[in-house]
mmCIF file of C-alpha atoms in Angstrom:
data_model
loop_
_atom_site.group_PDB
_atom_site.id
_atom_site.type_symbol
_atom_site.label_atom_id
_atom_site.label_comp_id
_atom_site.label_asym_id
_atom_site.label_seq_id
_atom_site.Cartn_x
_atom_site.Cartn_y
_atom_site.Cartn_z
ATOM 1 C CA MET A 1 -25.639 20.797 13.916
ATOM 2 C CA SER A 2 -27.038 22.777 10.515
ATOM 3 C CA ALA A 3 -30.298 22.480 9.710
ATOM 4 C CA GLU A 4 -29.800 23.027 6.222
ATOM 5 C CA VAL A 5 -28.485 21.302 3.278
ATOM 6 C CA ARG A 6 -25.083 21.764 2.593
ATOM 7 C CA GLN A 7 -22.795 21.363 -0.487
ATOM 8 C CA PHE A 8 -19.002 20.672 -0.376
ATOM 9 C CA THR A 9 -16.388 20.740 -3.123
ATOM 10 C CA VAL A 10 -13.706 17.847 -2.891
ATOM 11 C CA GLY A 11 -10.256 19.221 -2.555
ATOM 12 C CA ALA A 12 -7.124 17.978 -4.157
ATOM 13 C CA ASP A 13 -6.041 16.080 -1.077
ATOM 14 C CA ASP A 14 -9.176 14.134 -0.966
ATOM 15 C CA GLU A 15 -8.737 12.891 -4.503
ATOM 16 C CA GLY A 16 -9.409 9.209 -5.116
ATOM 17 C CA VAL A 17 -10.547 8.294 -1.118
ATOM 18 C CA ARG A 18 -13.868 6.670 -0.066
ATOM 19 C CA LEU A 19 -16.847 8.570 0.841
ATOM 20 C CA ASP A 20 -17.056 7.444 4.306
ATOM 21 C CA ARG A 21 -13.570 8.347 4.650
ATOM 22 C CA TRP A 22 -14.034 12.009 3.477
ATOM 23 C CA PHE A 23 -17.061 12.305 5.942
ATOM 24 C CA LYS A 24 -14.601 10.891 8.510
ATOM 25 C CA ARG A 25 -12.213 13.570 7.838
ATOM 26 C CA HIS A 26 -14.942 16.428 7.415
ATOM 27 C CA LEU A 27 -17.768 15.890 9.123
ATOM 28 C CA PRO A 28 -16.527 13.031 12.204
ATOM 29 C CA GLN A 29 -19.683 13.938 14.305
ATOM 30 C CA ILE A 30 -21.682 11.819 11.919
ATOM 31 C CA GLY A 31 -21.443 8.458 12.543
ATOM 32 C CA PHE A 32 -21.218 5.625 10.025
ATOM 33 C CA ALA A 33 -24.588 4.229 10.535
ATOM 34 C CA THR A 34 -26.276 7.652 9.680
ATOM 35 C CA ILE A 35 -23.980 7.966 6.733
ATOM 36 C CA SER A 36 -25.291 4.691 5.514
ATOM 37 C CA ARG A 37 -29.068 5.877 6.112
ATOM 38 C CA TRP A 38 -28.724 8.680 4.200
ATOM 39 C CA ALA A 39 -26.976 6.873 1.398
ATOM 40 C CA ARG A 40 -29.682 4.309 1.357
ATOM 41 C CA THR A 41 -32.709 6.801 1.214
ATOM 42 C CA GLY A 42 -30.688 9.001 -1.386
ATOM 43 C CA GLN A 43 -30.093 11.889 0.760
ATOM 44 C CA ILE A 44 -26.228 12.216 0.025
ATOM 45 C CA ARG A 45 -25.547 13.108 -3.251
ATOM 46 C CA VAL A 46 -22.373 13.151 -5.493
ATOM 47 C CA ASP A 47 -22.746 15.384 -8.349
ATOM 48 C CA GLY A 48 -26.378 15.069 -8.291
ATOM 49 C CA LYS A 49 -26.022 11.340 -8.017
ATOM 50 C CA ARG A 50 -26.751 8.654 -5.544
ATOM 51 C CA ALA A 51 -23.870 7.387 -3.989
ATOM 52 C CA ASP A 52 -22.775 4.480 -1.503
ATOM 53 C CA PRO A 53 -20.441 5.101 1.407
ATOM 54 C CA ALA A 54 -17.731 2.992 -0.338
ATOM 55 C CA ASP A 55 -17.791 4.954 -3.884
ATOM 56 C CA ARG A 56 -14.538 6.928 -4.308
ATOM 57 C CA VAL A 57 -14.584 10.718 -4.747
ATOM 58 C CA SER A 58 -12.724 12.792 -7.020
ATOM 59 C CA ALA A 59 -11.278 16.291 -6.398
ATOM 60 C CA GLY A 60 -13.828 19.210 -8.029
ATOM 61 C CA GLN A 61 -16.848 16.621 -7.025
ATOM 62 C CA VAL A 62 -19.823 18.320 -5.240
ATOM 63 C CA VAL A 63 -20.807 16.461 -2.117
ATOM 64 C CA ARG A 64 -24.620 17.226 -0.952
ATOM 65 C CA VAL A 65 -25.073 16.529 2.598
ATOM 66 C CA PRO A 66 -28.806 16.620 4.249
ATOM 67 C CA PRO A 67 -29.256 18.901 7.564
ATOM 68 C CA GLY A 68 -27.484 17.251 10.519
ATOM 69 C CA GLY A 69 -23.609 18.297 9.664
ATOM 70 C CA ASP A 70 -21.281 21.122 9.995
ATOM 71 C CA PRO A 71 -17.829 20.708 8.888
ATOM 72 C CA VAL A 72 -14.813 20.858 10.879
ATOM 73 C CA GLU A 73 -12.510 23.431 10.280
ATOM 74 C CA ARG A 74 -8.827 21.880 10.503
ATOM 75 C CA GLY A 75 -5.695 23.918 11.372
ATOM 76 C CA PRO A 76 -2.564 22.657 10.210
ATOM 77 C CA ARG A 77 -1.172 20.123 11.871
ATOM 78 C CA ALA A 78 1.442 20.381 14.518
ATOM 79 C CA ARG A 79 4.681 19.076 13.488
ATOM 80 C CA LYS A 80 7.248 17.411 15.576
ATOM 81 C CA PRO A 81 10.627 18.835 15.255
ATOM 82 C CA LEU A 82 13.158 16.861 13.716
ATOM 83 C CA SER A 83 16.869 16.429 14.656
ATOM 84 C CA GLU A 84 19.403 17.577 11.608
ATOM 85 C CA ASP A 85 20.527 13.783 11.792
ATOM 86 C CA GLN A 86 16.832 12.672 11.565
ATOM 87 C CA LYS A 87 16.539 15.076 8.488
ATOM 88 C CA ARG A 88 19.625 13.574 6.991
ATOM 89 C CA LEU A 89 18.394 10.229 7.550
ATOM 90 C CA ALA A 90 14.932 10.961 5.847
ATOM 91 C CA GLU A 91 16.602 12.792 2.609
ATOM 92 C CA ASP A 92 19.357 9.738 2.135
ATOM 93 C CA MET A 93 16.518 7.165 2.160
ATOM 94 C CA VAL A 94 14.780 8.870 -1.142
ATOM 95 C CA ILE A 95 15.668 7.061 -4.226
ATOM 96 C CA ARG A 96 12.923 8.036 -6.483
ATOM 97 C CA THR A 97 10.446 10.975 -6.557
ATOM 98 C CA THR A 98 7.522 11.237 -8.627
ATOM 99 C CA PRO A 99 4.067 13.693 -8.400
ATOM 100 C CA SER A 100 2.353 10.929 -6.359
ATOM 101 C CA ALA A 101 4.897 9.231 -4.441
ATOM 102 C CA LEU A 102 8.443 9.262 -2.707
ATOM 103 C CA VAL A 103 10.334 5.934 -3.070
ATOM 104 C CA LEU A 104 12.670 4.907 -0.314
ATOM 105 C CA ASN A 105 15.253 2.633 0.572
ATOM 106 C CA LYS A 106 14.719 1.492 4.060
ATOM 107 C CA PRO A 107 17.795 0.534 6.191
ATOM 108 C CA PRO A 108 17.592 -2.563 8.190
ATOM 109 C CA GLY A 109 16.909 -2.005 12.047
ATOM 110 C CA LEU A 110 14.456 0.760 11.529
ATOM 111 C CA ALA A 111 10.962 0.148 11.820
ATOM 112 C CA THR A 112 8.302 1.494 9.696
ATOM 113 C CA GLN A 113 5.697 2.239 12.282
ATOM 114 C CA GLY A 114 5.921 3.178 16.254
ATOM 115 C CA GLY A 115 4.967 0.650 18.673
ATOM 116 C CA SER A 116 5.954 -0.373 22.183
ATOM 117 C CA GLY A 117 9.379 0.738 23.149
ATOM 118 C CA THR A 118 9.819 1.991 19.164
ATOM 119 C CA PHE A 119 10.285 5.757 18.621
ATOM 120 C CA GLU A 120 12.242 5.595 15.724
ATOM 121 C CA HIS A 121 10.201 4.882 12.441
ATOM 122 C CA VAL A 122 10.047 5.924 9.053
ATOM 123 C CA ASP A 123 6.569 7.161 10.070
ATOM 124 C CA GLY A 124 8.227 9.598 12.276
ATOM 125 C CA LEU A 125 10.269 10.890 9.689
ATOM 126 C CA LEU A 126 7.455 11.752 7.308
ATOM 127 C CA ASP A 127 7.183 15.504 8.252
ATOM 128 C CA ALA A 128 10.927 16.153 6.662
ATOM 129 C CA TYR A 129 9.129 15.418 3.244
ATOM 130 C CA ILE A 130 6.248 17.976 3.558
ATOM 131 C CA GLU A 131 6.477 20.850 1.013
ATOM 132 C CA GLY A 132 5.662 24.216 2.221
ATOM 133 C CA ALA A 133 4.034 25.656 5.262
ATOM 134 C CA ASP A 134 0.697 23.893 4.762
ATOM 135 C CA GLY A 135 1.640 20.956 2.337
ATOM 136 C CA PRO A 136 -0.034 17.620 3.011
ATOM 137 C CA ARG A 137 1.937 15.238 4.926
ATOM 138 C CA PRO A 138 2.609 11.984 2.822
ATOM 139 C CA ARG A 139 1.158 8.749 4.098
ATOM 140 C CA LEU A 140 2.282 5.268 4.519
ATOM 141 C CA VAL A 141 0.925 2.828 2.253
ATOM 142 C CA HIS A 142 2.505 -0.225 3.017
ATOM 143 C CA ARG A 143 4.950 -1.916 5.609
ATOM 144 C CA LEU A 144 8.442 -3.501 5.976
ATOM 145 C CA ASP A 145 9.533 -5.399 8.849
ATOM 146 C CA LYS A 146 12.078 -3.560 10.690
ATOM 147 C CA ASP A 147 14.991 -6.017 9.889
ATOM 148 C CA THR A 148 14.048 -6.161 6.419
ATOM 149 C CA SER A 149 15.611 -3.636 4.060
ATOM 150 C CA GLY A 150 14.627 -2.131 0.703
ATOM 151 C CA VAL A 151 11.855 -0.618 -1.190
ATOM 152 C CA LEU A 152 9.458 1.339 0.657
ATOM 153 C CA LEU A 153 6.546 3.468 -1.437
ATOM 154 C CA ILE A 154 5.454 6.496 0.383
ATOM 155 C CA ALA A 155 2.214 8.576 -1.167
ATOM 156 C CA ARG A 156 2.151 11.994 -1.245
ATOM 157 C CA THR A 157 -1.253 12.720 -0.815
ATOM 158 C CA ALA A 158 -4.239 10.929 0.767
ATOM 159 C CA GLY A 159 -5.557 10.513 -3.209
ATOM 160 C CA SER A 160 -2.452 8.916 -4.232
ATOM 161 C CA ALA A 161 -2.105 7.252 -0.915
ATOM 162 C CA ALA A 162 -6.162 5.207 -1.748
ATOM 163 C CA ALA A 163 -5.030 4.598 -5.166
ATOM 164 C CA TYR A 164 -1.696 3.054 -4.146
ATOM 165 C CA SER A 165 -3.213 1.114 -1.433
ATOM 166 C CA LYS A 166 -5.595 -0.571 -3.874
ATOM 167 C CA HIS A 167 -2.831 -1.923 -5.923
ATOM 168 C CA PHE A 168 -1.308 -3.359 -3.115
ATOM 169 C CA ALA A 169 -4.372 -5.002 -1.683
ATOM 170 C CA GLY A 170 -5.453 -6.017 -5.474
ATOM 171 C CA ARG A 171 -1.895 -7.763 -5.966
ATOM 172 C CA SER A 172 -1.628 -5.412 -9.271
ATOM 173 C CA ALA A 173 1.750 -4.183 -7.330
ATOM 174 C CA ARG A 174 4.641 -6.469 -8.293
ATOM 175 C CA LYS A 175 6.919 -7.016 -5.194
ATOM 176 C CA ILE A 176 10.330 -8.725 -5.877
ATOM 177 C CA TYR A 177 12.588 -9.706 -2.794
ATOM 178 C CA TRP A 178 16.094 -11.010 -2.555
ATOM 179 C CA ALA A 179 16.924 -13.628 0.311
ATOM 180 C CA LEU A 180 19.896 -15.517 1.459
ATOM 181 C CA VAL A 181 18.625 -18.721 2.958
ATOM 182 C CA MET A 182 20.678 -21.653 4.942
ATOM 183 C CA GLY A 183 21.080 -24.775 2.629
ATOM 184 C CA VAL A 184 19.726 -24.964 -0.955
ATOM 185 C CA PRO A 185 16.009 -25.968 -1.642
ATOM 186 C CA ASP A 186 15.416 -29.067 -3.757
ATOM 187 C CA ILE A 187 12.927 -27.256 -6.104
ATOM 188 C CA GLU A 188 14.909 -24.577 -7.965
ATOM 189 C CA GLN A 189 11.519 -22.946 -8.331
ATOM 190 C CA GLY A 190 8.124 -23.302 -7.031
ATOM 191 C CA GLU A 191 5.433 -21.891 -5.076
ATOM 192 C CA ILE A 192 4.900 -22.370 -1.118
ATOM 193 C CA ASP A 193 1.362 -22.602 -0.211
ATOM 194 C CA LEU A 194 1.018 -22.738 3.878
ATOM 195 C CA PRO A 195 -1.867 -20.863 5.659
ATOM 196 C CA LEU A 196 -0.516 -18.532 8.692
ATOM 197 C CA ALA A 197 -2.103 -17.410 11.631
ATOM 198 C CA LYS A 198 -0.566 -15.821 14.850
ATOM 199 C CA GLN A 199 1.413 -18.127 17.434
ATOM 200 C CA PRO A 200 -0.324 -18.271 20.710
ATOM 201 C CA GLY A 201 1.276 -16.673 23.571
ATOM 202 C CA SER A 202 3.404 -14.540 21.456
ATOM 203 C CA GLY A 203 1.162 -11.834 21.819
ATOM 204 C CA GLY A 204 0.573 -11.476 18.206
ATOM 205 C CA GLU A 205 4.464 -10.855 17.258
ATOM 206 C CA LYS A 206 5.010 -14.092 15.929
ATOM 207 C CA MET A 207 3.410 -15.877 13.197
ATOM 208 C CA MET A 208 3.036 -20.004 12.557
ATOM 209 C CA VAL A 209 2.016 -22.609 9.815
ATOM 210 C CA ASP A 210 -1.643 -23.220 10.588
ATOM 211 C CA GLU A 211 -3.271 -25.960 8.934
ATOM 212 C CA THR A 212 -6.204 -26.304 11.302
ATOM 213 C CA GLY A 213 -8.601 -24.554 8.587
ATOM 214 C CA GLU A 214 -8.360 -21.278 10.819
ATOM 215 C CA GLY A 215 -5.090 -19.987 9.040
ATOM 216 C CA LEU A 216 -5.231 -17.409 6.443
ATOM 217 C CA THR A 217 -4.074 -18.236 2.750
ATOM 218 C CA ALA A 218 -0.546 -17.336 2.421
ATOM 219 C CA ARG A 219 1.418 -17.935 -0.956
ATOM 220 C CA THR A 220 5.110 -17.286 -1.913
ATOM 221 C CA ARG A 221 6.644 -17.916 -4.971
ATOM 222 C CA TYR A 222 10.319 -18.000 -5.159
ATOM 223 C CA ARG A 223 13.266 -19.065 -7.355
ATOM 224 C CA VAL A 224 16.991 -20.147 -6.575
ATOM 225 C CA LEU A 225 19.280 -17.843 -8.094
ATOM 226 C CA ASP A 226 22.530 -19.282 -7.325
ATOM 227 C CA HIS A 227 24.062 -21.244 -4.311
ATOM 228 C CA ALA A 228 27.268 -21.636 -2.548
ATOM 229 C CA GLY A 229 27.487 -25.611 -2.499
ATOM 230 C CA ASN A 230 25.166 -26.788 0.031
ATOM 231 C CA ARG A 231 25.795 -24.082 2.494
ATOM 232 C CA ALA A 232 23.459 -21.146 1.290
ATOM 233 C CA ALA A 233 21.732 -20.229 -1.423
ATOM 234 C CA TRP A 234 20.497 -16.860 -2.907
ATOM 235 C CA VAL A 235 16.708 -16.944 -3.455
ATOM 236 C CA GLU A 236 14.223 -14.256 -5.244
ATOM 237 C CA LEU A 237 10.837 -14.070 -3.713
ATOM 238 C CA GLN A 238 7.443 -12.863 -4.675
ATOM 239 C CA PRO A 239 4.555 -12.652 -2.025
ATOM 240 C CA LEU A 240 1.441 -13.296 -3.602
ATOM 241 C CA THR A 241 -0.485 -12.581 -0.901
ATOM 242 C CA GLY A 242 0.539 -10.068 2.291
ATOM 243 C CA ARG A 243 0.485 -11.770 5.355
ATOM 244 C CA THR A 244 2.896 -10.600 8.304
ATOM 245 C CA HIS A 245 6.327 -12.099 8.147
ATOM 246 C CA GLN A 246 4.800 -14.350 5.418
ATOM 247 C CA LEU A 247 8.428 -14.993 3.726
ATOM 248 C CA ARG A 248 10.317 -15.606 7.115
ATOM 249 C CA VAL A 249 7.793 -18.194 8.143
ATOM 250 C CA HIS A 250 7.462 -19.538 4.996
ATOM 251 C CA LEU A 251 11.070 -20.163 4.318
ATOM 252 C CA ALA A 252 11.580 -21.735 7.620
ATOM 253 C CA ALA A 253 8.695 -23.950 7.688
ATOM 254 C CA ILE A 254 10.258 -25.688 4.352
ATOM 255 C CA GLY A 255 13.610 -26.037 6.155
ATOM 256 C CA HIS A 256 15.600 -22.760 4.988
ATOM 257 C CA PRO A 257 15.479 -20.277 7.054
ATOM 258 C CA ILE A 258 16.679 -16.918 6.200
ATOM 259 C CA VAL A 259 20.105 -16.099 7.303
ATOM 260 C CA GLY A 260 20.355 -13.783 10.206
ATOM 261 C CA ASP A 261 16.621 -14.735 11.283
ATOM 262 C CA GLY A 262 16.825 -16.106 14.786
ATOM 263 C CA LYS A 263 13.084 -15.558 15.379
ATOM 264 C CA TYR A 264 11.854 -18.174 12.639
ATOM 265 C CA GLY A 265 15.009 -20.197 12.231
ATOM 266 C CA GLY A 266 16.699 -20.445 15.847
ATOM 267 C CA LYS A 267 20.415 -21.176 16.093
ATOM 268 C CA ASP A 268 20.346 -23.002 12.744
ATOM 269 C CA ALA A 269 19.648 -19.393 10.781
ATOM 270 C CA PHE A 270 23.447 -18.345 11.146
ATOM 271 C CA LEU A 271 26.322 -18.897 9.117
ATOM 272 C CA SER A 272 29.631 -19.625 10.643
ATOM 273 C CA GLY A 273 32.696 -17.331 9.358
ATOM 274 C CA THR A 274 32.446 -13.714 8.494
ATOM 275 C CA ILE A 275 28.654 -13.582 7.259
ATOM 276 C CA SER A 276 26.953 -11.182 9.276
ATOM 277 C CA ARG A 277 24.487 -11.938 11.741
ATOM 278 C CA LYS A 278 21.826 -9.497 10.644
ATOM 279 C CA MET A 279 18.663 -10.694 8.580
ATOM 280 C CA HIS A 280 19.228 -10.935 5.051
ATOM 281 C CA LEU A 281 16.100 -10.204 3.095
ATOM 282 C CA HIS A 282 15.698 -7.195 1.188
ATOM 283 C CA ALA A 283 12.942 -5.807 -0.886
ATOM 284 C CA ARG A 284 14.540 -5.342 -4.191
ATOM 285 C CA ARG A 285 12.188 -4.553 -6.558
ATOM 286 C CA LEU A 286 8.660 -2.878 -6.971
ATOM 287 C CA ILE A 287 6.661 -2.323 -10.242
ATOM 288 C CA ILE A 288 3.385 -0.313 -9.401
ATOM 289 C CA PRO A 289 0.817 1.440 -11.482
ATOM 290 C CA ALA A 290 0.887 5.022 -10.592
ATOM 291 C CA PRO A 291 -2.053 7.703 -10.739
ATOM 292 C CA GLY A 292 -2.184 9.211 -14.395
ATOM 293 C CA GLY A 293 -1.358 6.024 -16.163
ATOM 294 C CA ASP A 294 2.400 5.690 -15.600
ATOM 295 C CA THR A 295 4.116 3.180 -13.821
ATOM 296 C CA ILE A 296 6.589 3.142 -11.157
ATOM 297 C CA ASP A 297 9.717 0.721 -11.588
ATOM 298 C CA VAL A 298 12.421 1.231 -9.091
ATOM 299 C CA VAL A 299 15.091 -1.118 -7.780
ATOM 300 C CA ALA A 300 16.690 -0.508 -4.160
ATOM 301 C CA ASP A 301 20.600 -1.130 -3.727
ATOM 302 C CA LEU A 302 21.336 -3.948 -1.121
ATOM 303 C CA PRO A 303 22.653 -2.511 2.334
ATOM 304 C CA GLU A 304 26.183 -3.196 3.375
ATOM 305 C CA HIS A 305 25.812 -6.352 5.281
ATOM 306 C CA PHE A 306 23.940 -7.909 2.452
ATOM 307 C CA ALA A 307 26.285 -6.936 -0.334
ATOM 308 C CA ALA A 308 29.381 -7.939 1.801
ATOM 309 C CA SER A 309 27.798 -11.721 2.341
ATOM 310 C CA MET A 310 27.220 -12.062 -1.395
ATOM 311 C CA GLU A 311 30.441 -11.133 -2.155
ATOM 312 C CA ASN A 312 31.710 -13.545 0.572
ATOM 313 C CA LEU A 313 29.493 -16.337 -0.766
ATOM 314 C CA GLY A 314 30.774 -15.666 -4.696
ATOM 315 C CA PHE A 315 27.048 -14.631 -5.849
ATOM 316 C CA ASP A 316 26.994 -11.514 -8.613
ATOM 317 C CA GLU A 317 24.184 -9.256 -8.231
ATOM 318 C CA ALA A 318 23.942 -9.126 -12.026
ATOM 319 C CA ASP A 319 22.634 -12.606 -11.968
ATOM 320 C CA GLY A 320 19.316 -11.247 -10.751
ATOM 321 C CA ALA A 321 19.014 -8.487 -12.522
ATOM 322 C CA ALA A 322 16.447 -10.047 -15.126
ATOM 323 C CA LEU A 323 12.728 -10.017 -13.884
ATOM 324 C CA PRO A 324 11.165 -13.410 -13.002
ATOM 325 C CA PRO A 325 9.038 -14.870 -15.928
ATOM 326 C CA SER A 326 5.508 -13.767 -15.480
ATOM 327 C CA ARG A 327 4.654 -17.197 -16.764
ATOM 328 C CA THR A 328 6.498 -20.452 -15.872
ATOM 329 C CA PRO A 329 6.705 -23.680 -18.211
ATOM 330 C CA PRO A 330 4.624 -26.551 -17.481
ATOM 331 C CA ASP A 331 5.434 -28.536 -14.608
ATOM 332 C CA LYS A 332 7.553 -31.716 -15.176
ATOM 333 C CA GLY A 333 6.665 -34.978 -13.254
ATOM 334 C CA VAL A 334 9.714 -35.086 -11.424
ATOM 335 C CA LYS A 335 8.929 -31.712 -9.883
ATOM 336 C CA LYS A 336 5.578 -32.960 -8.911
ATOM 337 C CA ALA A 337 7.017 -36.097 -7.323
ATOM 338 C CA GLN A 338 9.693 -33.685 -5.477
ATOM 339 C CA ALA A 339 6.711 -31.355 -4.307
ATOM 340 C CA LYS A 340 4.697 -34.589 -3.147
ATOM 341 C CA ALA A 341 7.643 -35.813 -1.055
ATOM 342 C CA HIS A 342 7.792 -32.381 0.332
ATOM 343 C CA ALA A 343 4.532 -32.408 1.719
ATOM 344 C CA LYS A 344 4.493 -36.020 2.830
ATOM 345 C CA GLN A 345 7.914 -35.069 5.003
ATOM 346 C CA TYR A 346 6.118 -32.125 6.540
ATOM 347 C CA ARG A 347 2.920 -34.205 7.509
ATOM 348 C CA LYS A 348 5.058 -36.874 9.142
ATOM 349 C CA GLU A 349 7.224 -34.184 11.108
ATOM 350 C CA ARG A 350 4.139 -32.642 12.360
ATOM 351 C CA ARG A 351 2.548 -35.747 13.459
ATOM 352 C CA GLY A 352 5.739 -36.647 15.495
ATOM 353 C CA GLU A 353 5.604 -33.085 16.968
ATOM 354 C CA ARG A 354 2.053 -33.626 18.274
ATOM 355 C CA ARG A 355 3.223 -36.806 19.942
ATOM 356 C CA GLY A 356 5.972 -34.883 21.425
ATOM 357 C CA ARG A 357 8.725 -36.386 19.581
ATOM 358 C CA GLY A 358 9.210 -33.748 17.061
ATOM 359 C CA PRO A 359 11.915 -31.586 16.436
ATOM 360 C CA ALA A 360 13.006 -28.698 18.683
ATOM 361 C CA ASP A 361 10.883 -25.289 18.561
ATOM 362 C CA ASP A 362 13.943 -23.300 17.030
ATOM 363 C CA ALA A 363 14.517 -26.124 14.317
ATOM 364 C CA PRO A 364 13.474 -25.837 10.630
ATOM 365 C CA ARG A 365 10.560 -27.656 9.214
ATOM 366 C CA LYS A 366 9.973 -28.377 6.123
ATOM 367 C CA GLY A 367 6.769 -27.917 4.701
ATOM 368 C CA PRO A 368 4.591 -28.356 0.988
ATOM 369 C CA VAL A 369 6.187 -26.713 -1.699
ATOM 370 C CA ARG A 370 4.607 -26.977 -5.326
ATOM 371 C CA PRO A 371 6.494 -26.092 -8.605
ATOM 372 C CA ALA A 372 5.320 -22.924 -9.860
ATOM 373 C CA LYS A 373 1.950 -22.910 -11.767
ATOM 374 C CA PRO A 374 1.463 -20.950 -15.032
ATOM 375 C CA GLY A 375 -0.195 -17.504 -14.722
ATOM 376 C CA LYS A 376 0.298 -14.031 -13.932
ATOM 377 C CA HIS A 377 1.810 -12.948 -10.870
#
């Protein structure tokens, strides 16, 4: 441990990271409690000024560290060899390259990260995007479910990862999904507002609507773009919060599960005929501010099974090209009445379920839907 005051210059790869994260990378032997105490007493300085552990540092700034820590010399990270097929897959997924990010079109069936029994995933392919022998490894900043396809943004450096993560957490990133759902919602556009929680006994792998007061707030704005009679509808979705499986649970809760989503829709989530049994949920478009003042606006093509189902049902992709309005016209009385009826029906079914006379566990249940309120996304 150093007995002298030390000064370190923030590198380009640490642009935008929190000060406590900077310590974790370069001085991991110093605990958070010590960092907090040093900050409170003014012993940590950034460019000569007092600093808080939550402050973000910029490349070129000088961090003053009191006695008690030596820097960790980090050698180049060992890279896992990738097969030619993996390299080709990584290359084929890229749909946009910017100085701060790579934008991928993730295929369905490929997990974003590894887990129990999951060995093929996007995170495992990121070494394919490293530039040079000692370039920084790109980083994940958000997730898509394994069976959800579409836009996935990868940050090129730690600094850009911090910037993009802030936009995703702060809801300044605009995410637009397409889904095919069973049946047709009574209200053509509105907002689903149902709290979510992990379903007991599922090992945390399944979510449920939870109105006990302990569930996390979850809100989804939707708009019906077209429908094939009463059989199915093509729906545009905007998650206003970012809960696990949010879109899937919300649509199943209002009685319109996503086509192919047997996990939340049960046997009622599949169409007969030639429609694929794969899940029809696609992250179609992402609009997000980029470091430096630019904006990334990217659209991902539909996977083969989704495009075939669209054609089979008579839907035209061009009908969903326009951005959803950022402001919605004032609600009409009839829409308010419909939303109220939805909520009443949902409470009635829940009461029946608690008495043991409710629908089967895999049957879709309706939930409260309110017409979209005026305001920004």
